[in-house]
PDB file of C-alpha atoms in Angstrom:
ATOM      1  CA  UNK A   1       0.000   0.000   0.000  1.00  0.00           C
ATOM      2  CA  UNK A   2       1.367   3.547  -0.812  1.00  0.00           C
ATOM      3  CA  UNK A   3       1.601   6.121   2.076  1.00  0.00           C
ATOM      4  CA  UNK A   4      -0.757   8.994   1.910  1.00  0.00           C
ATOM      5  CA  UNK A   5       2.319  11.412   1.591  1.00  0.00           C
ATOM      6  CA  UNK A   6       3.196   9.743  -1.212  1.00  0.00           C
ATOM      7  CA  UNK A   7      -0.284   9.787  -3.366  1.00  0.00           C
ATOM      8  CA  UNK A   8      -0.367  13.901  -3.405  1.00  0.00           C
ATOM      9  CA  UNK A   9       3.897  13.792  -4.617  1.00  0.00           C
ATOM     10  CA  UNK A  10       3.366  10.934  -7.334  1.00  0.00           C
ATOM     11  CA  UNK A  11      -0.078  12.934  -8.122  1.00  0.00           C
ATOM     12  CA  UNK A  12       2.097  16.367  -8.880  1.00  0.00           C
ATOM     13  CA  UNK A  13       4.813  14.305 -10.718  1.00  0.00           C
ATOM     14  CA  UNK A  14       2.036  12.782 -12.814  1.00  0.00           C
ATOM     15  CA  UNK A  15       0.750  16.858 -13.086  1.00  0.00           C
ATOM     16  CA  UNK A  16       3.721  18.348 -14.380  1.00  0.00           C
ATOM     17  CA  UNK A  17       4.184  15.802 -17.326  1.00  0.00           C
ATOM     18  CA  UNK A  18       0.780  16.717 -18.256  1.00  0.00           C
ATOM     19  CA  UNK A  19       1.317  19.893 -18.168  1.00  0.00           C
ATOM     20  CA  UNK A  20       4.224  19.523 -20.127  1.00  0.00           C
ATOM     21  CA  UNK A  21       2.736  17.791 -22.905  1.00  0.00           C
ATOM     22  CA  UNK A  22       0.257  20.209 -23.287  1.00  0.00           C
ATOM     23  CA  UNK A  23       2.922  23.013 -23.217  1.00  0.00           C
ATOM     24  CA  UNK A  24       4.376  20.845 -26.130  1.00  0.00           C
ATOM     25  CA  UNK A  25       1.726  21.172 -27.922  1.00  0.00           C
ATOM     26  CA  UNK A  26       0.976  25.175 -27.510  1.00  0.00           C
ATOM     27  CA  UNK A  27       3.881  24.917 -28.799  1.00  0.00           C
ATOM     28  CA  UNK A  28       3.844  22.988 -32.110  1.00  0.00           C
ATOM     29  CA  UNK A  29       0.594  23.741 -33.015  1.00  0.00           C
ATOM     30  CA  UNK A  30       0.601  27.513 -31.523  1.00  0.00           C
ATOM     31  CA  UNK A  31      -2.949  26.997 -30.753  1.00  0.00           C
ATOM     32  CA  UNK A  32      -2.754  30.902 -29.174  1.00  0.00           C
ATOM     33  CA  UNK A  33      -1.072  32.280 -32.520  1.00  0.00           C
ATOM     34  CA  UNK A  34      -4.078  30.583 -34.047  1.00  0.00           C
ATOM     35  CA  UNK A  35      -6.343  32.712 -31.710  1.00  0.00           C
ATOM     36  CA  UNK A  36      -4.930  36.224 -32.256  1.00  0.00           C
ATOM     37  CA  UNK A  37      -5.675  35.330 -36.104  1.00  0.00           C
ATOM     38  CA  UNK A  38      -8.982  34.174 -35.600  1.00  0.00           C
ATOM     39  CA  UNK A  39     -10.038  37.517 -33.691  1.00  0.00           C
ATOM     40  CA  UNK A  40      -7.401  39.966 -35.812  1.00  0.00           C
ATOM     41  CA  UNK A  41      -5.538  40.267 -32.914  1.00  0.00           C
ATOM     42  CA  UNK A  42      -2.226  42.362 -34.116  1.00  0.00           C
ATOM     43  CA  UNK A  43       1.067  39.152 -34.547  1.00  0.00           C
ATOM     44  CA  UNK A  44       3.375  41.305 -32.436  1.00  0.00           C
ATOM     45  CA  UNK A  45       0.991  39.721 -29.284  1.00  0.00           C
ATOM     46  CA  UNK A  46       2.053  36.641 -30.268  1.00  0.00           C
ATOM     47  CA  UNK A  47       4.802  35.945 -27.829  1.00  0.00           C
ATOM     48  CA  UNK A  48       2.254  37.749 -24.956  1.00  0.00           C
ATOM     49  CA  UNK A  49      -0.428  35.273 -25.848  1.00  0.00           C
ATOM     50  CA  UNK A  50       1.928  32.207 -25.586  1.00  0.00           C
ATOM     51  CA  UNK A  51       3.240  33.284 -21.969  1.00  0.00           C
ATOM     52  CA  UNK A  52      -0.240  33.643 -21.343  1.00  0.00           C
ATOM     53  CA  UNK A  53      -1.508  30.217 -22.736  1.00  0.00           C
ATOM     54  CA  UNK A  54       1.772  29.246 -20.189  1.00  0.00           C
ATOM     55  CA  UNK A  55       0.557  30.820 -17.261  1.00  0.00           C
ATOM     56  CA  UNK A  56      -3.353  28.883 -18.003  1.00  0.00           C
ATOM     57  CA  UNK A  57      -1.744  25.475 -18.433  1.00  0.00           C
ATOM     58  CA  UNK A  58       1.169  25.437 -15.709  1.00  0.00           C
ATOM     59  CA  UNK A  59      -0.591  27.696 -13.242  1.00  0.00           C
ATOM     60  CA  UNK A  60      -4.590  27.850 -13.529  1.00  0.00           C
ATOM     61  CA  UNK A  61      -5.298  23.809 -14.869  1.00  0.00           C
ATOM     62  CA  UNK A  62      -3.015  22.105 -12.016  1.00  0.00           C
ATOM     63  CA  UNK A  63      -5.041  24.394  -9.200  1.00  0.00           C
ATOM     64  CA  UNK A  64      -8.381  22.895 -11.256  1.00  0.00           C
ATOM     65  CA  UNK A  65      -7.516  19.839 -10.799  1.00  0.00           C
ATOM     66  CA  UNK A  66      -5.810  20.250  -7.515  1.00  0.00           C
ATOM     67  CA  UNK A  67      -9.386  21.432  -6.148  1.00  0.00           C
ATOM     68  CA  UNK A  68     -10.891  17.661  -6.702  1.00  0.00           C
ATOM     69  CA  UNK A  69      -7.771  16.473  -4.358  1.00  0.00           C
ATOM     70  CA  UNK A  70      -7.513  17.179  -0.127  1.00  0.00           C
ATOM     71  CA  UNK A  71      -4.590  19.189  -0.765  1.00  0.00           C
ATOM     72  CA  UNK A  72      -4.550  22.298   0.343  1.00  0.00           C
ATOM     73  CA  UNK A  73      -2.813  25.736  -0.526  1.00  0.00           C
ATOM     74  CA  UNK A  74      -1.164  25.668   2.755  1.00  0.00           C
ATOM     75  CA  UNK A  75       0.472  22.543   1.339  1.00  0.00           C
ATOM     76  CA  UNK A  76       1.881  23.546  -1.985  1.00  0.00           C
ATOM     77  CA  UNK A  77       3.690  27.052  -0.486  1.00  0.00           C
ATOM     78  CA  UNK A  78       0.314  29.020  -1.655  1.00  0.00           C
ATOM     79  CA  UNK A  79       1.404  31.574   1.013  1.00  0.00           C
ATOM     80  CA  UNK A  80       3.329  34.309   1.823  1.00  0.00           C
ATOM     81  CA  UNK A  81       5.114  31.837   4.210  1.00  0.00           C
ATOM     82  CA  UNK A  82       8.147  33.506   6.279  1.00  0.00           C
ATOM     83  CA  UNK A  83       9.379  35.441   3.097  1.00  0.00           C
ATOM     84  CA  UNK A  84       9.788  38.707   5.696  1.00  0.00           C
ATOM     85  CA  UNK A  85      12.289  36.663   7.650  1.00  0.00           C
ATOM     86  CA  UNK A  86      14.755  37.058   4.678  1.00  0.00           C
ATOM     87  CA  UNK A  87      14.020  39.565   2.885  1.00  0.00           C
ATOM     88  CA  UNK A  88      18.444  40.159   3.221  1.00  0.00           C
ATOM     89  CA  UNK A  89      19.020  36.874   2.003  1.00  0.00           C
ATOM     90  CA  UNK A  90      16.870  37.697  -0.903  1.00  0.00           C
ATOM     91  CA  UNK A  91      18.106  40.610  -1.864  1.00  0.00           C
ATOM     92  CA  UNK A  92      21.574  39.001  -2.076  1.00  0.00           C
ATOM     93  CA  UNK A  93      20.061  36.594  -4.116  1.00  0.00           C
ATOM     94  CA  UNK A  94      18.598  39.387  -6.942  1.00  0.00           C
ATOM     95  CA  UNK A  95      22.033  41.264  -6.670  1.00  0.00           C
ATOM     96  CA  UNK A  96      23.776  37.870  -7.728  1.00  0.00           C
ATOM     97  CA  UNK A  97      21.045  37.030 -10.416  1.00  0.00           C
ATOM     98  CA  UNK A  98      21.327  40.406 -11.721  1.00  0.00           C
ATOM     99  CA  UNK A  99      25.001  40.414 -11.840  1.00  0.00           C
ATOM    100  CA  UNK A 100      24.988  36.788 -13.657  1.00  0.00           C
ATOM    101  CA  UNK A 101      22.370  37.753 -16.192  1.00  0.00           C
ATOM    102  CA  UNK A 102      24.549  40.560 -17.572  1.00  0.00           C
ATOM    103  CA  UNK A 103      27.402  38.949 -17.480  1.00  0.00           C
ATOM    104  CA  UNK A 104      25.877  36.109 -19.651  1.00  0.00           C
ATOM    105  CA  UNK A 105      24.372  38.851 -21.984  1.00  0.00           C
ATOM    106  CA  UNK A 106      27.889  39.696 -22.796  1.00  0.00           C
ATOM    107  CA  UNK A 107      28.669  36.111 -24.011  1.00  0.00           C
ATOM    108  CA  UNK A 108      27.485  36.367 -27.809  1.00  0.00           C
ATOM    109  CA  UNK A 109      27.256  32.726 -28.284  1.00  0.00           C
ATOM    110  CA  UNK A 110      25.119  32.295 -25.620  1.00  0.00           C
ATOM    111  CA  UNK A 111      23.076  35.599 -25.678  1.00  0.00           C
ATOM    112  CA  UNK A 112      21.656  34.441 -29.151  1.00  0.00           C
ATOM    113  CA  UNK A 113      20.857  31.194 -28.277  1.00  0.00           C
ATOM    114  CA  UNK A 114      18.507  32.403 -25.434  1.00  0.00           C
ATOM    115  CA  UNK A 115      17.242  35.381 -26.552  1.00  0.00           C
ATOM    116  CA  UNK A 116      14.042  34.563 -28.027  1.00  0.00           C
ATOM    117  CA  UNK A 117      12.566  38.431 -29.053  1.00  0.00           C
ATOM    118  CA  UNK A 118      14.046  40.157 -31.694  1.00  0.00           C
ATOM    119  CA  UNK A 119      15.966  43.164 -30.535  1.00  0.00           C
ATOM    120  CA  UNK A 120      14.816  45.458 -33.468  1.00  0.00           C
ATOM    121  CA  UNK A 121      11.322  45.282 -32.418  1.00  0.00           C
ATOM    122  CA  UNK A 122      12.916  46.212 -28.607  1.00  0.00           C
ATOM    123  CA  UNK A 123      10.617  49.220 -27.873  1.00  0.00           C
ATOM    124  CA  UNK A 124       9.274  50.687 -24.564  1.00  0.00           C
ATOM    125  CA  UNK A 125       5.947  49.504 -25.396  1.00  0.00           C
ATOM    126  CA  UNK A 126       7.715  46.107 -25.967  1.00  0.00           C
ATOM    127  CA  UNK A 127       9.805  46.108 -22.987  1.00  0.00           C
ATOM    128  CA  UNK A 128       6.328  46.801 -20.967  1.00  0.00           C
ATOM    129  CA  UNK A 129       4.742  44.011 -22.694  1.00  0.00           C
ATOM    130  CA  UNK A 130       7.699  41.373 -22.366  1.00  0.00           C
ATOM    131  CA  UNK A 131       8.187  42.433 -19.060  1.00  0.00           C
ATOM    132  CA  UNK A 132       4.255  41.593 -18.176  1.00  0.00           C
ATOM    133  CA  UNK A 133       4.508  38.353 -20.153  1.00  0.00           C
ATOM    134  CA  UNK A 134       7.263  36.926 -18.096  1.00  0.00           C
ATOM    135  CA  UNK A 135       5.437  37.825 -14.822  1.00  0.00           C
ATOM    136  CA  UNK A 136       2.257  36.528 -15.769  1.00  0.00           C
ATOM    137  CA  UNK A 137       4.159  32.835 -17.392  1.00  0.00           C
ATOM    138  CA  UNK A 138       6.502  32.700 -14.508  1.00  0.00           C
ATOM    139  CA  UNK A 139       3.706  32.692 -12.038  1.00  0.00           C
ATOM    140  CA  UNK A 140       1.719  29.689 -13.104  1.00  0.00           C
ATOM    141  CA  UNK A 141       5.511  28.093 -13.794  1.00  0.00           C
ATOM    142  CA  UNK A 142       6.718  28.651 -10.523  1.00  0.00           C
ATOM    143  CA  UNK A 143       3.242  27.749  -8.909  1.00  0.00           C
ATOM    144  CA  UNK A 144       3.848  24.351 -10.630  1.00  0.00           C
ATOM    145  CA  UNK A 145       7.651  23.633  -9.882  1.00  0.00           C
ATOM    146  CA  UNK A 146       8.761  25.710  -6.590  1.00  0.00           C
ATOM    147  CA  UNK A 147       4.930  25.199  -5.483  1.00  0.00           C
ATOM    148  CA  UNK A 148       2.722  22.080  -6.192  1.00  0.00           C
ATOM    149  CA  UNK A 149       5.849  19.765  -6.933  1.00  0.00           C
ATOM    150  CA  UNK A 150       8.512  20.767  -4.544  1.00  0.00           C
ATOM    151  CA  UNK A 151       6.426  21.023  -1.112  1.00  0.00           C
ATOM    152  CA  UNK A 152       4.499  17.713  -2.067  1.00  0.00           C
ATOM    153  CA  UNK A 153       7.648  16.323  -3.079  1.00  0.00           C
ATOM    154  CA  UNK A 154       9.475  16.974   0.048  1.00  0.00           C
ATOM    155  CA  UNK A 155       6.612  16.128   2.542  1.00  0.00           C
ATOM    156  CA  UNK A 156       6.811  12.172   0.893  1.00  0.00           C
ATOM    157  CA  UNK A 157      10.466  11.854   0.282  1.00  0.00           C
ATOM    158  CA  UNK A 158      12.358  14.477   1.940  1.00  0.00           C
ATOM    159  CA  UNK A 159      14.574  17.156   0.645  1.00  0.00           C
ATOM    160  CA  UNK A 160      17.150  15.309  -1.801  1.00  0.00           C
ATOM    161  CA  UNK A 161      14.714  13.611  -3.505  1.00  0.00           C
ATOM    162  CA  UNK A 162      12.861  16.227  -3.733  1.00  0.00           C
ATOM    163  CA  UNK A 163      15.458  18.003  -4.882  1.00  0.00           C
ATOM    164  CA  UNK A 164      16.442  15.187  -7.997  1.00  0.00           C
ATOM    165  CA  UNK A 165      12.724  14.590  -9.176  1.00  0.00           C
ATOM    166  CA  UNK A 166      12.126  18.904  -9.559  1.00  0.00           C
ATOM    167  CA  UNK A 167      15.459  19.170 -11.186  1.00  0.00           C
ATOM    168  CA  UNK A 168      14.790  16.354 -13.422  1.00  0.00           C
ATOM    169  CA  UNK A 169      11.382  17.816 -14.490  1.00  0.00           C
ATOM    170  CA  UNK A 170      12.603  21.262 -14.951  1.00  0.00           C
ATOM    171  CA  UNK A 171      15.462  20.293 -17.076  1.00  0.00           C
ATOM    172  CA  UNK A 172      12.838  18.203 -19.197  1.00  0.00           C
ATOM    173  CA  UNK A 173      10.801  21.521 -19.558  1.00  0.00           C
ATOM    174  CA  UNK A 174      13.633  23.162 -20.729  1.00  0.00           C
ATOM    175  CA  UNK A 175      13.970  20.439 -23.474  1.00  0.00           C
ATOM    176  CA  UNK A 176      12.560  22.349 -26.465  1.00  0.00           C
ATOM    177  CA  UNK A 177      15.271  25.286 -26.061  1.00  0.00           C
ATOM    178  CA  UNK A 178      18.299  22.640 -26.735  1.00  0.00           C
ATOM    179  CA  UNK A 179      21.094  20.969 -24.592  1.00  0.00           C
ATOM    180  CA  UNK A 180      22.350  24.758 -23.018  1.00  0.00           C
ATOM    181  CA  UNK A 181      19.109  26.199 -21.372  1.00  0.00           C
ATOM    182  CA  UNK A 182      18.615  22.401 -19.882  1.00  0.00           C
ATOM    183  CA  UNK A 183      21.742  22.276 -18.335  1.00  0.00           C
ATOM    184  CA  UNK A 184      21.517  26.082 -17.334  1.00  0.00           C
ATOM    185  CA  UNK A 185      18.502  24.991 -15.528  1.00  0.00           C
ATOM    186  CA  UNK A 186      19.892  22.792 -13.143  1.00  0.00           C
ATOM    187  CA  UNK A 187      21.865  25.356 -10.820  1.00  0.00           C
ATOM    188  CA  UNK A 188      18.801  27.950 -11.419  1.00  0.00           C
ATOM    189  CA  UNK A 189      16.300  25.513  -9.701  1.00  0.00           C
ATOM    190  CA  UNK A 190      18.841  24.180  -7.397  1.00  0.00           C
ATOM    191  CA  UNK A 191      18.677  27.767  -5.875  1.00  0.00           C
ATOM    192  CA  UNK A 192      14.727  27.921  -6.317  1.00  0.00           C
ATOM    193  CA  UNK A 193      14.147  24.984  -4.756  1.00  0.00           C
ATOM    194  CA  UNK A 194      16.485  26.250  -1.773  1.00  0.00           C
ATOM    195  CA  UNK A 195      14.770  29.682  -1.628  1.00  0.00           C
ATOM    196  CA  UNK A 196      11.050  27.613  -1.440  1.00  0.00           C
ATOM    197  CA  UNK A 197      12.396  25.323   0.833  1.00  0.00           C
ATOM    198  CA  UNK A 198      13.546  28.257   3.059  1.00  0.00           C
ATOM    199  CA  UNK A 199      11.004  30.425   3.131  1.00  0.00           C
ATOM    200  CA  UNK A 200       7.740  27.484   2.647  1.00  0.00           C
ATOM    201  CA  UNK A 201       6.428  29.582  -0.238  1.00  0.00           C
ATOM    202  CA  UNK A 202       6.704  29.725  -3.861  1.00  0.00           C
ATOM    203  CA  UNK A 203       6.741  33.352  -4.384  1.00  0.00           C
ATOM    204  CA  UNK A 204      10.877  33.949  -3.811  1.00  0.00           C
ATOM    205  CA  UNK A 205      11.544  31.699  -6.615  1.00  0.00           C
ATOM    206  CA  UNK A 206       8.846  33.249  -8.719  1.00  0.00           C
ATOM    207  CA  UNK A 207      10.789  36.879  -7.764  1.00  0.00           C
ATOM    208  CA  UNK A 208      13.821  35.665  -8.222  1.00  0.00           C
ATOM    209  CA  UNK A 209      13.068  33.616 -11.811  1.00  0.00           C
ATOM    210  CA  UNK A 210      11.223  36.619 -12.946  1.00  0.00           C
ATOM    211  CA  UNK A 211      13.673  38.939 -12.075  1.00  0.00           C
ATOM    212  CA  UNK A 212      16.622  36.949 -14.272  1.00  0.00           C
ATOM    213  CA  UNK A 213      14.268  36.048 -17.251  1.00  0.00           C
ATOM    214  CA  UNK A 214      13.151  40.323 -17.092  1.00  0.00           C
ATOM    215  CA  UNK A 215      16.758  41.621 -16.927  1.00  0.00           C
ATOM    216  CA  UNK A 216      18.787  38.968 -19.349  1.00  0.00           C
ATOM    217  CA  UNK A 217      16.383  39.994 -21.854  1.00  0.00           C
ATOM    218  CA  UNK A 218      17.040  43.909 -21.183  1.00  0.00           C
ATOM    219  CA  UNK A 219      20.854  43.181 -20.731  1.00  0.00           C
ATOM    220  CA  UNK A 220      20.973  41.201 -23.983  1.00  0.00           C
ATOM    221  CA  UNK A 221      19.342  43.965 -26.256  1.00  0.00           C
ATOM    222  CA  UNK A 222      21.507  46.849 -24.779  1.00  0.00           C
ATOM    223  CA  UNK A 223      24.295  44.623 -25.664  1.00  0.00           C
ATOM    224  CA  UNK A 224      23.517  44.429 -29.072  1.00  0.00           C
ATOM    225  CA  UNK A 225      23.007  48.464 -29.151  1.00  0.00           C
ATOM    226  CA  UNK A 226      19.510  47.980 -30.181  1.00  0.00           C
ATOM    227  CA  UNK A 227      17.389  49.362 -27.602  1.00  0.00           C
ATOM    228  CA  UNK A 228      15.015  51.033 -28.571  1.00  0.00           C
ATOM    229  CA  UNK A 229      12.845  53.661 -26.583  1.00  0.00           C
ATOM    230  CA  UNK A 230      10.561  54.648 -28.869  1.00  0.00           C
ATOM    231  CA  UNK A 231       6.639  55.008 -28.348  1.00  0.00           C
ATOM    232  CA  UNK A 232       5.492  53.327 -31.566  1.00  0.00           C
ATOM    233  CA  UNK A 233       6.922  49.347 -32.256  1.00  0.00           C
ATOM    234  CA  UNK A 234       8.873  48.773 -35.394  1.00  0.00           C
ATOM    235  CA  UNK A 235       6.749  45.807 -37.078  1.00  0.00           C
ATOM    236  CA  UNK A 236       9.114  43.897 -39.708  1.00  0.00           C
ATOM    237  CA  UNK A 237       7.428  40.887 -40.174  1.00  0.00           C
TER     238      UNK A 237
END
């Protein structure tokens, strides 16, 4: 017979590769691209719509079908937890990330395998809207990972193997960006799982993702001299 602290882990494992598949299919299909035609939606939303779609499958359909289980949001670091009792720690933390993401911007090679907007079409109105897409993706992602998996993960098998089972899955999600961003993930969610672990929410790691996905993508564009402030958005497709 399987403990009970093991049915709600193996149930979020069994979550987050259905989420992934559907992700994989957003993807290949770009059902949400499809969307924005059907309705004349303006193409440079494109990219907003997919972080979006993102944000509906990793973040709003595992708390659907989380509400026909006994778990709780108490259980999956739905809180603000003790986040106040290191707010220094976390701070440290963003200084670090920040420092790393522009010193990876600098590293051509890399910068234009990860950058994923084009920085011609960089504008303010861009930067607002890429900005917004990343916070809105990043929660449902980091609801998912640093939430639902990790602290049901942890409460069956304790944190090691909690640790290897989210760092597994992440790298998987990473698995449609190529061999760099999947090994790039493994020290990134090492230190999200630590800061969820620490603080029994998922809302530092969310900070602290969103806050290196935000500024690589600034960095990189300023490194290629191509930031643009303009009002209006250049539209070259």
């Amino acid at each position: 017979m399987i403990p009970y602290l093991f049915v709600p882990a193996l149930f979020s494992i069994f979550l987050v590769l259905v989420c992934l598949f559907v992700f994989t299919m957003e993807i290949r299909y770009n059902f949400s691209e499809a969307l924005l035609k059907r309705y004349n939606i303006e193409p440079e939303w494109s990219v907003f719509a997919s972080k979006v779609a993102g944000m509906a499958i990793f973040g709003l359909l595992p708390l659907c079908l989380l509400s026909f289980t006994d778990i709780s949001p108490a259980d999956i670091g739905f809180s603000t937890g003790k986040i106040k009792e290191f707010k220094g720690v976390t701070a440290l933390i963003l200084m670090g990330i920040l420092t790393l993401s522009y010193l990876i911007s600098t590293l051509k090679n890399v910068r234009s395998g990860l950058l994923k907007v084009n920085p011609k079409e960089y504008s303010t109105r861009n930067m607002i809207r890429g900005a917004a897409g990343w916070i809105i993706y990043l929660s449902g992602y980091e609801l998912l990972f640093r939430g639902i998996l990790w602290f049901t993960c942890y409460s069956a098998f304790g944190f090691i193997p909690a640790l290897i089972i989210n760092l597994v899955l992440y790298s998987l999600a990473h698995y449609q960006q190529g061999l760099l961003p999947m090994i790039g993930s493994v020290p990134a969610g090492i230190v999200f799982c630590i800061m969820a672990n620490m603080s029994g929410s998922f809302i530092l790691p969310f900070i602290a993702h969103t806050t290196m996905a935000i500024s690589f993508e600034v960095f990189s564009v300023m490194q290629q001299n191509s930031l643009s402030l303009k009002s209006e958005i250049r539209n070259d497709r």
